[in-house]
Short mmCIF file of N, CA and C in Angstrom, two decimals:
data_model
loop_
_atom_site.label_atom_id
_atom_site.label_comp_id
_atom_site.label_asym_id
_atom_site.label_seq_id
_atom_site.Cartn_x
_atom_site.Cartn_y
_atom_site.Cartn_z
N UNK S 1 -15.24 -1.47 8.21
CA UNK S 1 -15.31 -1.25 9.65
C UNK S 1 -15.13 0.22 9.99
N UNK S 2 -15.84 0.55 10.90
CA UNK S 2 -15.51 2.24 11.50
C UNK S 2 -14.66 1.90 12.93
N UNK S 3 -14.00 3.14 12.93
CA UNK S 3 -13.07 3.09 14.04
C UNK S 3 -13.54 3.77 15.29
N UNK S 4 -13.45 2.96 15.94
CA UNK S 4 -13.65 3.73 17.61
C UNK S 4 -12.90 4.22 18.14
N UNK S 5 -13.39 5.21 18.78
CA UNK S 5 -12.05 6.15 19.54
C UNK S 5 -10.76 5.11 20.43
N UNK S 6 -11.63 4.61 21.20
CA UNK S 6 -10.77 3.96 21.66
C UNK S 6 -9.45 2.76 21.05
N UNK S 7 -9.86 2.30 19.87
CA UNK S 7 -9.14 1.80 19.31
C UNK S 7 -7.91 1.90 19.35
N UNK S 8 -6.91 0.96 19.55
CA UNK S 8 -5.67 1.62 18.56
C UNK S 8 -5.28 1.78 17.60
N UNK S 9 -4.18 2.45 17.04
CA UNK S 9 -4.18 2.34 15.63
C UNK S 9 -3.61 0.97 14.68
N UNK S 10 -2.68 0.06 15.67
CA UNK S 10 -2.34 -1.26 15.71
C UNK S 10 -3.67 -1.67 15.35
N UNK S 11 -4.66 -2.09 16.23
CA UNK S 11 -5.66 -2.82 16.32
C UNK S 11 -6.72 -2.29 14.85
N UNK S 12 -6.98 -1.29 14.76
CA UNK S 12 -7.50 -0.98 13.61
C UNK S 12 -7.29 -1.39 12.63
N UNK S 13 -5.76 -1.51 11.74
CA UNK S 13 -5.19 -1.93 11.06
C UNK S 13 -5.41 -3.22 10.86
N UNK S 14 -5.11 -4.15 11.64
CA UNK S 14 -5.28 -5.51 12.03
C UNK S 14 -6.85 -5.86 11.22
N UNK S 15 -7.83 -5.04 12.11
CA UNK S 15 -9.51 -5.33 11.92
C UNK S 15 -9.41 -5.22 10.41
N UNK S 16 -9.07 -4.04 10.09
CA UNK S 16 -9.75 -3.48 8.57
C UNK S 16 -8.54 -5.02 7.43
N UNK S 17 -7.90 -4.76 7.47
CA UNK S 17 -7.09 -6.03 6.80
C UNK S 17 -8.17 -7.52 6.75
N UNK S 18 -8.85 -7.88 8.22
CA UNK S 18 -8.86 -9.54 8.36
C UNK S 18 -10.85 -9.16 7.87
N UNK S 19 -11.28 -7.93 8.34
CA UNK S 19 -12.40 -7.51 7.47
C UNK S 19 -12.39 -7.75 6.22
N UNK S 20 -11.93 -6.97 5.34
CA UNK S 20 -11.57 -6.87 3.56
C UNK S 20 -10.95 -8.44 3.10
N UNK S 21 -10.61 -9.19 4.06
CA UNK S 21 -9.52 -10.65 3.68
C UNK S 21 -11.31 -11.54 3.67
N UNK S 22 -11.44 -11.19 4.51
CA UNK S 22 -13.15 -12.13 4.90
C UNK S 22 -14.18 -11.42 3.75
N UNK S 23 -14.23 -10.50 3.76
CA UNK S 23 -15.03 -10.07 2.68
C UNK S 23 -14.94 -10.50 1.58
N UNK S 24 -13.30 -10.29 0.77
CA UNK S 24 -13.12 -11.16 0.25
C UNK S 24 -13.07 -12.82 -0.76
N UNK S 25 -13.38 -13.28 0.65
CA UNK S 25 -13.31 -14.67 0.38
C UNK S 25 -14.64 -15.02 0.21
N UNK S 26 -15.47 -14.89 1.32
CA UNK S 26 -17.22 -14.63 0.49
C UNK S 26 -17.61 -14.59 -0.49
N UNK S 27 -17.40 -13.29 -1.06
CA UNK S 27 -17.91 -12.80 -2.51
C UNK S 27 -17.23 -13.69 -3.33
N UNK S 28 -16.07 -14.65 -3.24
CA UNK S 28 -15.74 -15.16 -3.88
C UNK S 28 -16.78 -16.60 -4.00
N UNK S 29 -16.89 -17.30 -2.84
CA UNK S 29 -17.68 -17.94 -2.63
C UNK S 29 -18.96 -18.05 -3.04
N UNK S 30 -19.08 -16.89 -2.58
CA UNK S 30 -21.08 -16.70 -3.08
C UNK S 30 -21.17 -15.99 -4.49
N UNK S 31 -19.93 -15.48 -5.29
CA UNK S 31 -19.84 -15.30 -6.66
C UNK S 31 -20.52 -13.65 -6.79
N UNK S 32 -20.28 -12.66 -5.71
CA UNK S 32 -20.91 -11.73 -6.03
C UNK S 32 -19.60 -10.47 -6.17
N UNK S 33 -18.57 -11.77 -6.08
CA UNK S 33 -17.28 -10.68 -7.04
C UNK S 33 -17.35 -10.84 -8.26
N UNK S 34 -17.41 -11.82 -9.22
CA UNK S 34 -17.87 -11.96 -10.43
C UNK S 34 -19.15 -11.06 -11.02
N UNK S 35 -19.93 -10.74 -10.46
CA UNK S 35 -20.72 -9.22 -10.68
C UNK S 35 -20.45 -7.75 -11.26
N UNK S 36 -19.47 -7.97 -9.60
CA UNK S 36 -18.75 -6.66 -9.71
C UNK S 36 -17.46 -6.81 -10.86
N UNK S 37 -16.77 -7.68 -10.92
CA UNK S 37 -15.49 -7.74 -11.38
C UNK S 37 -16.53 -7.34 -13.08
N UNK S 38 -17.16 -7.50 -13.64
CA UNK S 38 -17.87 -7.11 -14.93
C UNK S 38 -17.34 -5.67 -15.13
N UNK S 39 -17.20 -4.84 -14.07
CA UNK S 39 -17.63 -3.35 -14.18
C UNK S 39 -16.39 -2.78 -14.90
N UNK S 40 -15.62 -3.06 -15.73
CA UNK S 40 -14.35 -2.44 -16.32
C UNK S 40 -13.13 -2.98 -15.58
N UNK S 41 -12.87 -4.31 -14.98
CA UNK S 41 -11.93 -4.56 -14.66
C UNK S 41 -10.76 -4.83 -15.50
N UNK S 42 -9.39 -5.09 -15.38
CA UNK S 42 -8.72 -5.37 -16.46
C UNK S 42 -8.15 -6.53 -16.20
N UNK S 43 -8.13 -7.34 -17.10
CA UNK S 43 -7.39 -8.53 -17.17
C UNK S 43 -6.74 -9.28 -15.74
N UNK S 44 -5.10 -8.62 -15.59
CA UNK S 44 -4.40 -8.45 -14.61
C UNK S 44 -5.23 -9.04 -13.13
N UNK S 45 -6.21 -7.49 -13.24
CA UNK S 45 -6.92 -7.26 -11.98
C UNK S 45 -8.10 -8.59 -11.83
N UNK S 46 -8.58 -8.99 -12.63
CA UNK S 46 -9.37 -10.17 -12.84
C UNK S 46 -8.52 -11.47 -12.07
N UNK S 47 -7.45 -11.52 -12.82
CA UNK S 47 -7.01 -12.86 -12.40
C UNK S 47 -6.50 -13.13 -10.66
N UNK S 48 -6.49 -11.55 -10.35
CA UNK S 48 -5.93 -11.47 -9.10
C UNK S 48 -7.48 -11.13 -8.22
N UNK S 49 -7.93 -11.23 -8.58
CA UNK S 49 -9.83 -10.57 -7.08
C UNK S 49 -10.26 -11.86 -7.56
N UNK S 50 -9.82 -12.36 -8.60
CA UNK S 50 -11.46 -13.54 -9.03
C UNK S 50 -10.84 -15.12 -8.88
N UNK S 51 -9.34 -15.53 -8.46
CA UNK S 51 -9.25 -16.59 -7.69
C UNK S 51 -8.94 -16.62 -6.55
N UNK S 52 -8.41 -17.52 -6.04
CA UNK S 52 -8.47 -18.04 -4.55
C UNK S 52 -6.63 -18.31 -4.32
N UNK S 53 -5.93 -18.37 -5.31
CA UNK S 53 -4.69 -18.55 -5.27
C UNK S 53 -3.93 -17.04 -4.82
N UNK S 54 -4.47 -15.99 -5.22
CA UNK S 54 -3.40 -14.44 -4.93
C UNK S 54 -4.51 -14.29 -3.84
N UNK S 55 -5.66 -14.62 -3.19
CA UNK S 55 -6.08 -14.29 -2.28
C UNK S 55 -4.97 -15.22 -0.59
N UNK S 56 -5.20 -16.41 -0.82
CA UNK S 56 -4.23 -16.78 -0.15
C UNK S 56 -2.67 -16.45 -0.41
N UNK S 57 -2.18 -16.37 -1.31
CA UNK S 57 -0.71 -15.46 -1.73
C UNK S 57 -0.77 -14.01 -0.64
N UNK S 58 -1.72 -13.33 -0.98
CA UNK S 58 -2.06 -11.62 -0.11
C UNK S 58 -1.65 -12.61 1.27
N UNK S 59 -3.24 -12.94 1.87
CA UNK S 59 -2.98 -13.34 3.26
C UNK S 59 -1.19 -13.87 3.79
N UNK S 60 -0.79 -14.49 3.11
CA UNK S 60 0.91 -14.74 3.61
C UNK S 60 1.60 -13.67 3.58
N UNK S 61 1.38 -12.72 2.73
CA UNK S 61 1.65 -11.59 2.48
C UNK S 61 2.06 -10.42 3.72
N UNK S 62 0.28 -10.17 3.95
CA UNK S 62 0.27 -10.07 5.28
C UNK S 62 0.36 -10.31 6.97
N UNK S 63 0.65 -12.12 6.99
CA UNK S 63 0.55 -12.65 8.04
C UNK S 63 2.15 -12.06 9.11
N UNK S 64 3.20 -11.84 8.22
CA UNK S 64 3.97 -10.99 9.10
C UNK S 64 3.77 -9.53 9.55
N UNK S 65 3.02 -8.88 9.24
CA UNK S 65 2.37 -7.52 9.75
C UNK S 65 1.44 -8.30 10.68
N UNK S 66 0.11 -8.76 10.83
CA UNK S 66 0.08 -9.39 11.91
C UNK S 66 0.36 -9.89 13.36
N UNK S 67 1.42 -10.56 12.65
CA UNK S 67 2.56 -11.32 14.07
C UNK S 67 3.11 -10.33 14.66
N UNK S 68 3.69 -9.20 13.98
CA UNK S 68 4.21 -7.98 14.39
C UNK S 68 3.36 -7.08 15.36
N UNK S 69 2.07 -7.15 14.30
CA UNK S 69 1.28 -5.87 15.43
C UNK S 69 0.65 -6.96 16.68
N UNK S 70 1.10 -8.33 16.48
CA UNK S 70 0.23 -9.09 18.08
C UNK S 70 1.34 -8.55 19.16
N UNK S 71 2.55 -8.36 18.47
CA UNK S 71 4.12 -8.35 18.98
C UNK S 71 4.54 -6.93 19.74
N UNK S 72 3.49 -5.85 18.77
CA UNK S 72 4.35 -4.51 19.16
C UNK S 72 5.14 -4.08 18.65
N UNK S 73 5.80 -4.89 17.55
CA UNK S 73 7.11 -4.44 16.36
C UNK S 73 6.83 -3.88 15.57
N UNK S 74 6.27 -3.32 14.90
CA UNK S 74 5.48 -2.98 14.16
C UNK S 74 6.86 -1.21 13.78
N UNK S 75 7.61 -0.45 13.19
CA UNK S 75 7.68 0.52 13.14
C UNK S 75 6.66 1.42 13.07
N UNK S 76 6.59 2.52 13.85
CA UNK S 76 5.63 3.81 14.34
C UNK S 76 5.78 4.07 12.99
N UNK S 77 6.74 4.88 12.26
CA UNK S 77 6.73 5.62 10.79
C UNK S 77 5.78 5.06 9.98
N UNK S 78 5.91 3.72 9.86
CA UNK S 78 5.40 2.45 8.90
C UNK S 78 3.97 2.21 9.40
N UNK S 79 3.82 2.29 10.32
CA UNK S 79 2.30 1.96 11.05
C UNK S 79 1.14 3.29 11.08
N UNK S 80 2.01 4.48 10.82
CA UNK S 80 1.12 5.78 10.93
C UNK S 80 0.70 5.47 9.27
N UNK S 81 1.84 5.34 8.37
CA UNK S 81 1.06 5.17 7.00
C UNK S 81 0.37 4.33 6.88
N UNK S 82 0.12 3.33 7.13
CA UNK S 82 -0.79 2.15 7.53
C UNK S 82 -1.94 2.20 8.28
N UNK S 83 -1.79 3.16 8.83
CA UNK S 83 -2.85 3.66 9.21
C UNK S 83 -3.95 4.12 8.51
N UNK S 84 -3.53 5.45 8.18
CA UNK S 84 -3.73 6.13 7.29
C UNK S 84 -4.53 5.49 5.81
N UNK S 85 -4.11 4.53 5.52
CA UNK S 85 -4.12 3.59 4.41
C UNK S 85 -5.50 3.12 4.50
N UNK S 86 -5.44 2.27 6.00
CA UNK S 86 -6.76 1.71 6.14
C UNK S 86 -7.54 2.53 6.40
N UNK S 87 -7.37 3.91 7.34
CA UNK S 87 -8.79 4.63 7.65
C UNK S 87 -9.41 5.19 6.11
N UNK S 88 -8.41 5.41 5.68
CA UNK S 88 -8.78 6.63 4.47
C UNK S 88 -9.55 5.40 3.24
N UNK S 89 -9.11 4.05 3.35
CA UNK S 89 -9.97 2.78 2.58
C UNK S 89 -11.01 2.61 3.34
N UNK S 90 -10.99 3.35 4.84
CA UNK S 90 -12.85 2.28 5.24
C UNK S 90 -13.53 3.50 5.17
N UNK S 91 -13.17 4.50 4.85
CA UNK S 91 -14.08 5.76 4.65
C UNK S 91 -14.62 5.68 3.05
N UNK S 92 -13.98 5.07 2.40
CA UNK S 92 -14.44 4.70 0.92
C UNK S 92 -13.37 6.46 0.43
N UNK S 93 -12.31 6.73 0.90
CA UNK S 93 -11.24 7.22 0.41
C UNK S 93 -10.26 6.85 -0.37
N UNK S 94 -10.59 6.23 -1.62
CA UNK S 94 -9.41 5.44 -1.88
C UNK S 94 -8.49 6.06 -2.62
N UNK S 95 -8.52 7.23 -3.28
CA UNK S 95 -7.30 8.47 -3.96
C UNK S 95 -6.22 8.30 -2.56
N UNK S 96 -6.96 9.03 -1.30
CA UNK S 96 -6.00 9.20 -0.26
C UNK S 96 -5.54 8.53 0.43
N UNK S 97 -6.39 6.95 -0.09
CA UNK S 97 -5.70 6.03 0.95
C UNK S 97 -4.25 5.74 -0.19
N UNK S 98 -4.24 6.08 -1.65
CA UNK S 98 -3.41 5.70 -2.44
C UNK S 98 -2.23 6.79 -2.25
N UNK S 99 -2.69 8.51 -1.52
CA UNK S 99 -1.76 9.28 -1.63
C UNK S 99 -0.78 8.54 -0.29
N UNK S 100 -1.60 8.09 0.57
CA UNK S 100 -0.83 7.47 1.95
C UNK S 100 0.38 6.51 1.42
N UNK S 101 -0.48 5.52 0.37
CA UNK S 101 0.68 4.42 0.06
C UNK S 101 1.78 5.20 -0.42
N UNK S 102 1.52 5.86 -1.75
CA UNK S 102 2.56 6.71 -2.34
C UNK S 102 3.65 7.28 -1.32
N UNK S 103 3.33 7.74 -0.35
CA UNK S 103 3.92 8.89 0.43
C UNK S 103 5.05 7.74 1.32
N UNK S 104 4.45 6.31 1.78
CA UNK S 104 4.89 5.51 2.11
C UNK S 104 5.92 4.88 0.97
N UNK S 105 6.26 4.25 0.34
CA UNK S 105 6.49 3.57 -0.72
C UNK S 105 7.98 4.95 -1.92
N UNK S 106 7.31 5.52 -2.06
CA UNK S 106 8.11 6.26 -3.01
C UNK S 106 9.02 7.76 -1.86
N UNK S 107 7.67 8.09 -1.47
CA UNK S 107 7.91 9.24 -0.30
C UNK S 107 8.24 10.59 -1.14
N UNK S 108 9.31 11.19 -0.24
CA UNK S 108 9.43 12.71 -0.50
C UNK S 108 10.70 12.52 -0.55
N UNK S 109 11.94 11.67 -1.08
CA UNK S 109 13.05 11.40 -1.18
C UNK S 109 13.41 12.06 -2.46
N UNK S 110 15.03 13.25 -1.83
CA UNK S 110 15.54 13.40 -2.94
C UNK S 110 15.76 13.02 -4.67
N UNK S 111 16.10 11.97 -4.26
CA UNK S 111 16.40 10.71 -5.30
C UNK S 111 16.50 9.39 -4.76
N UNK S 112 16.00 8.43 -5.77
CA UNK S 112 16.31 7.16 -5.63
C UNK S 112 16.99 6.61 -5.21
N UNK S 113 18.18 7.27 -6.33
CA UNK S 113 19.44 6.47 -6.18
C UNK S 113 20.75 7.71 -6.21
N UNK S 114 21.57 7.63 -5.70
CA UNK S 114 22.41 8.62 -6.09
C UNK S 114 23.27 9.19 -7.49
N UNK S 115 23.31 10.29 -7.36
CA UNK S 115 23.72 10.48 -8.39
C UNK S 115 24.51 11.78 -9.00
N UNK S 116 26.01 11.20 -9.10
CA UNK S 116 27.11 12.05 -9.92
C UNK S 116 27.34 12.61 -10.97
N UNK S 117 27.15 13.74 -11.31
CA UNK S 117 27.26 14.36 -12.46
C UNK S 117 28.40 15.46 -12.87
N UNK S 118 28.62 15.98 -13.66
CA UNK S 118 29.52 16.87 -13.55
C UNK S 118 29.34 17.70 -14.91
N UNK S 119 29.89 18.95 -15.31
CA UNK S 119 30.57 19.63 -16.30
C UNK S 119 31.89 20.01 -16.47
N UNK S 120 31.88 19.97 -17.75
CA UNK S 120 33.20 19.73 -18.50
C UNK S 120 33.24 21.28 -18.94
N UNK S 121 34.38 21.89 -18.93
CA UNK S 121 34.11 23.49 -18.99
C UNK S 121 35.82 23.37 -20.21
N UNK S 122 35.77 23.95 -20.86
CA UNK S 122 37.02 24.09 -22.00
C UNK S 122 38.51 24.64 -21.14
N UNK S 123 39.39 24.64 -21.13
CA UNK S 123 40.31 24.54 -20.04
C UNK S 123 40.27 25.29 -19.11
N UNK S 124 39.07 24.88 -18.49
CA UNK S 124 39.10 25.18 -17.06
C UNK S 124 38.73 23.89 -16.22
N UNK S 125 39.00 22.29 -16.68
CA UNK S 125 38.54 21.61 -16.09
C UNK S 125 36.98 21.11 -15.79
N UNK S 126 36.79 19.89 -15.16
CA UNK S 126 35.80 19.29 -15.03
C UNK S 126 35.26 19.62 -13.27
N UNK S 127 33.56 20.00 -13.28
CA UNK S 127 33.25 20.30 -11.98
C UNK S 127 32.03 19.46 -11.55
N UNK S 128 32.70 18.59 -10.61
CA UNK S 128 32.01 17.47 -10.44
C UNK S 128 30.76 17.63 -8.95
N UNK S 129 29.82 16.66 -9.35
CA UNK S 129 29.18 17.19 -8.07
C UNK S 129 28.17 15.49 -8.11
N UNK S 130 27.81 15.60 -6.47
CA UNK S 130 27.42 14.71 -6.17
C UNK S 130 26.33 14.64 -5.39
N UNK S 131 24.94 13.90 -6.15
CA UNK S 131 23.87 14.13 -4.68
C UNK S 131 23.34 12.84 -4.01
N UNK S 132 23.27 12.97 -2.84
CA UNK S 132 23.30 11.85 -1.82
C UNK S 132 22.14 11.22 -2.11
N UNK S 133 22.00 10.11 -2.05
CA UNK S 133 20.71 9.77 -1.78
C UNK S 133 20.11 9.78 -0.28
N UNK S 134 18.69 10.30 -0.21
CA UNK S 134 18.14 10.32 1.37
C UNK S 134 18.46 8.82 2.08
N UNK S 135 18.44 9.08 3.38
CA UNK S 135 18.19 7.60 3.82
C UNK S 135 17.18 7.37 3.92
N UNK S 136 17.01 5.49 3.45
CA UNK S 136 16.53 4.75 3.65
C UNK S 136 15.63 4.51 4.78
N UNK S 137 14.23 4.35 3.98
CA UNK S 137 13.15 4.26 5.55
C UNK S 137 13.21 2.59 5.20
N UNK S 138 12.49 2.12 6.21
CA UNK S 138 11.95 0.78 6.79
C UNK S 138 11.61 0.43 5.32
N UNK S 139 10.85 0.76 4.92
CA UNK S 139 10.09 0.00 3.63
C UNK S 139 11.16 -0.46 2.29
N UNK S 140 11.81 0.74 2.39
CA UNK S 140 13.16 0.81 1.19
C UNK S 140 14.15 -0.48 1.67
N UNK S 141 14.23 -1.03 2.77
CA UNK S 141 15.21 -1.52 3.75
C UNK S 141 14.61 -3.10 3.74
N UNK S 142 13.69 -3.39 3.93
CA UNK S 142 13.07 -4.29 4.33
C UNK S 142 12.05 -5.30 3.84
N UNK S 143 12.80 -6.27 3.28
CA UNK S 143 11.69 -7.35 2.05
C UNK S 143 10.47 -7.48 2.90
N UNK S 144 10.38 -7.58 4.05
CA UNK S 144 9.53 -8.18 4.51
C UNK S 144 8.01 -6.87 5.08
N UNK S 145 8.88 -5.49 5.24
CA UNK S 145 7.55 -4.43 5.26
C UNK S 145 7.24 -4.56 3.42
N UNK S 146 8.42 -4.46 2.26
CA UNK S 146 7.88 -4.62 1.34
C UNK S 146 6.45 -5.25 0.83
N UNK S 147 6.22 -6.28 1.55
CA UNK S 147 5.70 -7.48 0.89
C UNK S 147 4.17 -6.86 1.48
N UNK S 148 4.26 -6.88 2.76
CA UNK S 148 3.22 -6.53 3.61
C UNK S 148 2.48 -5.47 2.65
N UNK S 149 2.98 -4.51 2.62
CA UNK S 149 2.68 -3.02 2.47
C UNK S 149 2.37 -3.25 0.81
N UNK S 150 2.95 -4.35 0.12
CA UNK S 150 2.24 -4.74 -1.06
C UNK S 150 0.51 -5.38 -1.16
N UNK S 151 0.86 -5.94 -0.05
CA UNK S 151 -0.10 -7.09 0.36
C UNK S 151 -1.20 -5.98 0.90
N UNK S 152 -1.19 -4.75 1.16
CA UNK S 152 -2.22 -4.23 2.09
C UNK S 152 -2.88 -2.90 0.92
N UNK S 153 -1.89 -3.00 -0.41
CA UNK S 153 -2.24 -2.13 -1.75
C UNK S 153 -3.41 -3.05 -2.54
N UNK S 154 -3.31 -4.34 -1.98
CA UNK S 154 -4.12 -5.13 -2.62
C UNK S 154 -5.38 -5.46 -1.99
N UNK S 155 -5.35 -5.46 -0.95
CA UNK S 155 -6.66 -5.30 0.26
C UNK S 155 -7.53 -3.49 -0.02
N UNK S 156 -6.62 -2.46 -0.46
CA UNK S 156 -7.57 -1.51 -0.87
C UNK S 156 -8.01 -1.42 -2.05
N UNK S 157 -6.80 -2.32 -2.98
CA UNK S 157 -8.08 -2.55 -4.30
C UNK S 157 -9.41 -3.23 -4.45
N UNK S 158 -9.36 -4.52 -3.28
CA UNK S 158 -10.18 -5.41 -3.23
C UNK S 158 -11.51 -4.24 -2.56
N UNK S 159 -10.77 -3.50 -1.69
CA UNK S 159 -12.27 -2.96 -0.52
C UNK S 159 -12.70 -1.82 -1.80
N UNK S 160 -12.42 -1.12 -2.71
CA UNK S 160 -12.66 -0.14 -3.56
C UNK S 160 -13.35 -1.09 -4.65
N UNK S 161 -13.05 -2.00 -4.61
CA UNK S 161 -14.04 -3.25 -6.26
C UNK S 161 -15.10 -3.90 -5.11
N UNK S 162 -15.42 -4.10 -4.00
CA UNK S 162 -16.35 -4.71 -3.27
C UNK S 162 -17.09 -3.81 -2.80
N UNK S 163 -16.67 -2.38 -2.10
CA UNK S 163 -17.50 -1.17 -1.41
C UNK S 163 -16.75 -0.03 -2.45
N UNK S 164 -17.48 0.14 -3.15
CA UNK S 164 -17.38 1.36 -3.91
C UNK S 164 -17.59 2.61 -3.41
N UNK S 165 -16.70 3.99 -3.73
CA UNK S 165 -17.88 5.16 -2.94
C UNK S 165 -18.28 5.61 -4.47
N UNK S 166 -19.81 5.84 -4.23
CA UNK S 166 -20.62 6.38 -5.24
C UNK S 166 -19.92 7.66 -6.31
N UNK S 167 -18.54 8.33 -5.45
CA UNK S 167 -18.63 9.43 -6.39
C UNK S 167 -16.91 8.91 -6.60
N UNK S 168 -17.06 8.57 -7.76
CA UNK S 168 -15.78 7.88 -8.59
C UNK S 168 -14.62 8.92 -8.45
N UNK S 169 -14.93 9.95 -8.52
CA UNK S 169 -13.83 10.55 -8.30
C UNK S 169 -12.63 10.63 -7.27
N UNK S 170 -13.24 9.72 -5.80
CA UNK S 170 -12.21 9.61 -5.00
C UNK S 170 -12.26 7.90 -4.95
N UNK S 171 -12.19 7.01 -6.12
CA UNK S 171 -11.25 6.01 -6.14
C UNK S 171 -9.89 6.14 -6.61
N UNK S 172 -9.20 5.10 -6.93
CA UNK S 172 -8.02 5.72 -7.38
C UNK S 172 -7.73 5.53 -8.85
#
């Protein structure tokens, strides 16, 4: 799908998701994912594009992002990467729709987890030090953006194995 100005970015999101979910299910139907799925897929990735069980698994996946964006709940932070995600997948961007997830998902956080370290110096004692971990965004916080935002990594693999862009270098 292309985006219209007027759009929102809620509503976009929404389209490009229930687009790629329908697309989807077709090619499954009419067997012209089995075509494509030939082209170097791996195993894993096979068992997940080429039944009907992780396709409905995704959709539940996503059906609380959904309810959310009919709702307006949706976090702004969480929804700009999501954004992002889908425009940069319906442009046949899929490196940047993957730098979006990344940036979402892992981010620009200090560290993971926190972490205390110290040196031990010969009698002069031990000098301890401690680094915080950043806080916690929505995604880090929340099984349920988890799942989604899993569920919507799998809708740009599906739109990158169904609409390819010709120059491989910006899949992911």
């Amino acid at each position: 799908p292309v985006r219209s100005e007027a759009e929102t970015t809620s509503h976009f999101v929404e389209s490009f998701i229930r687009f790629v979910l329908g697309l989807w299910r077709r090619s499954l139907a009419d067997g012209t994912l089995l075509t494509k799925a030939d082209k170097g897929l791996s195993d894993t990735m096979r068992a997940v594009y080429l039944s009907e069980g992780p396709l409905k698994e995704t959709e539940e996946m996503l059906a609380p992002l959904i309810q959310q964006i009919a709702m307006g709940e949706v976090d702004a932070e969480i929804l700009s990467h999501l954004d992002a995600m889908c425009t940069k997948s319906a442009e046949k961007e899929y490196k940047e729709a993957l730098n979006s997830y990344v940036n979402l998902t892992v981010g620009k956080k200090k560290w993971n987890n926190a972490v205390f370290f110290g040196e031990a110096k010969h009698n002069k004692g031990f000098n301890a030090r401690r680094v915080k971990r950043d806080e916690a965004n929505k995604f880090d916080s929340d099984e349920t953006v988890q799942k989604y935002v899993q569920g919507l990594r799998r809708i740009m693999n599906c739109a990158q194995l169904l609409l390819p862009n010709e120059d491989i270098s910006k899949h992911m």
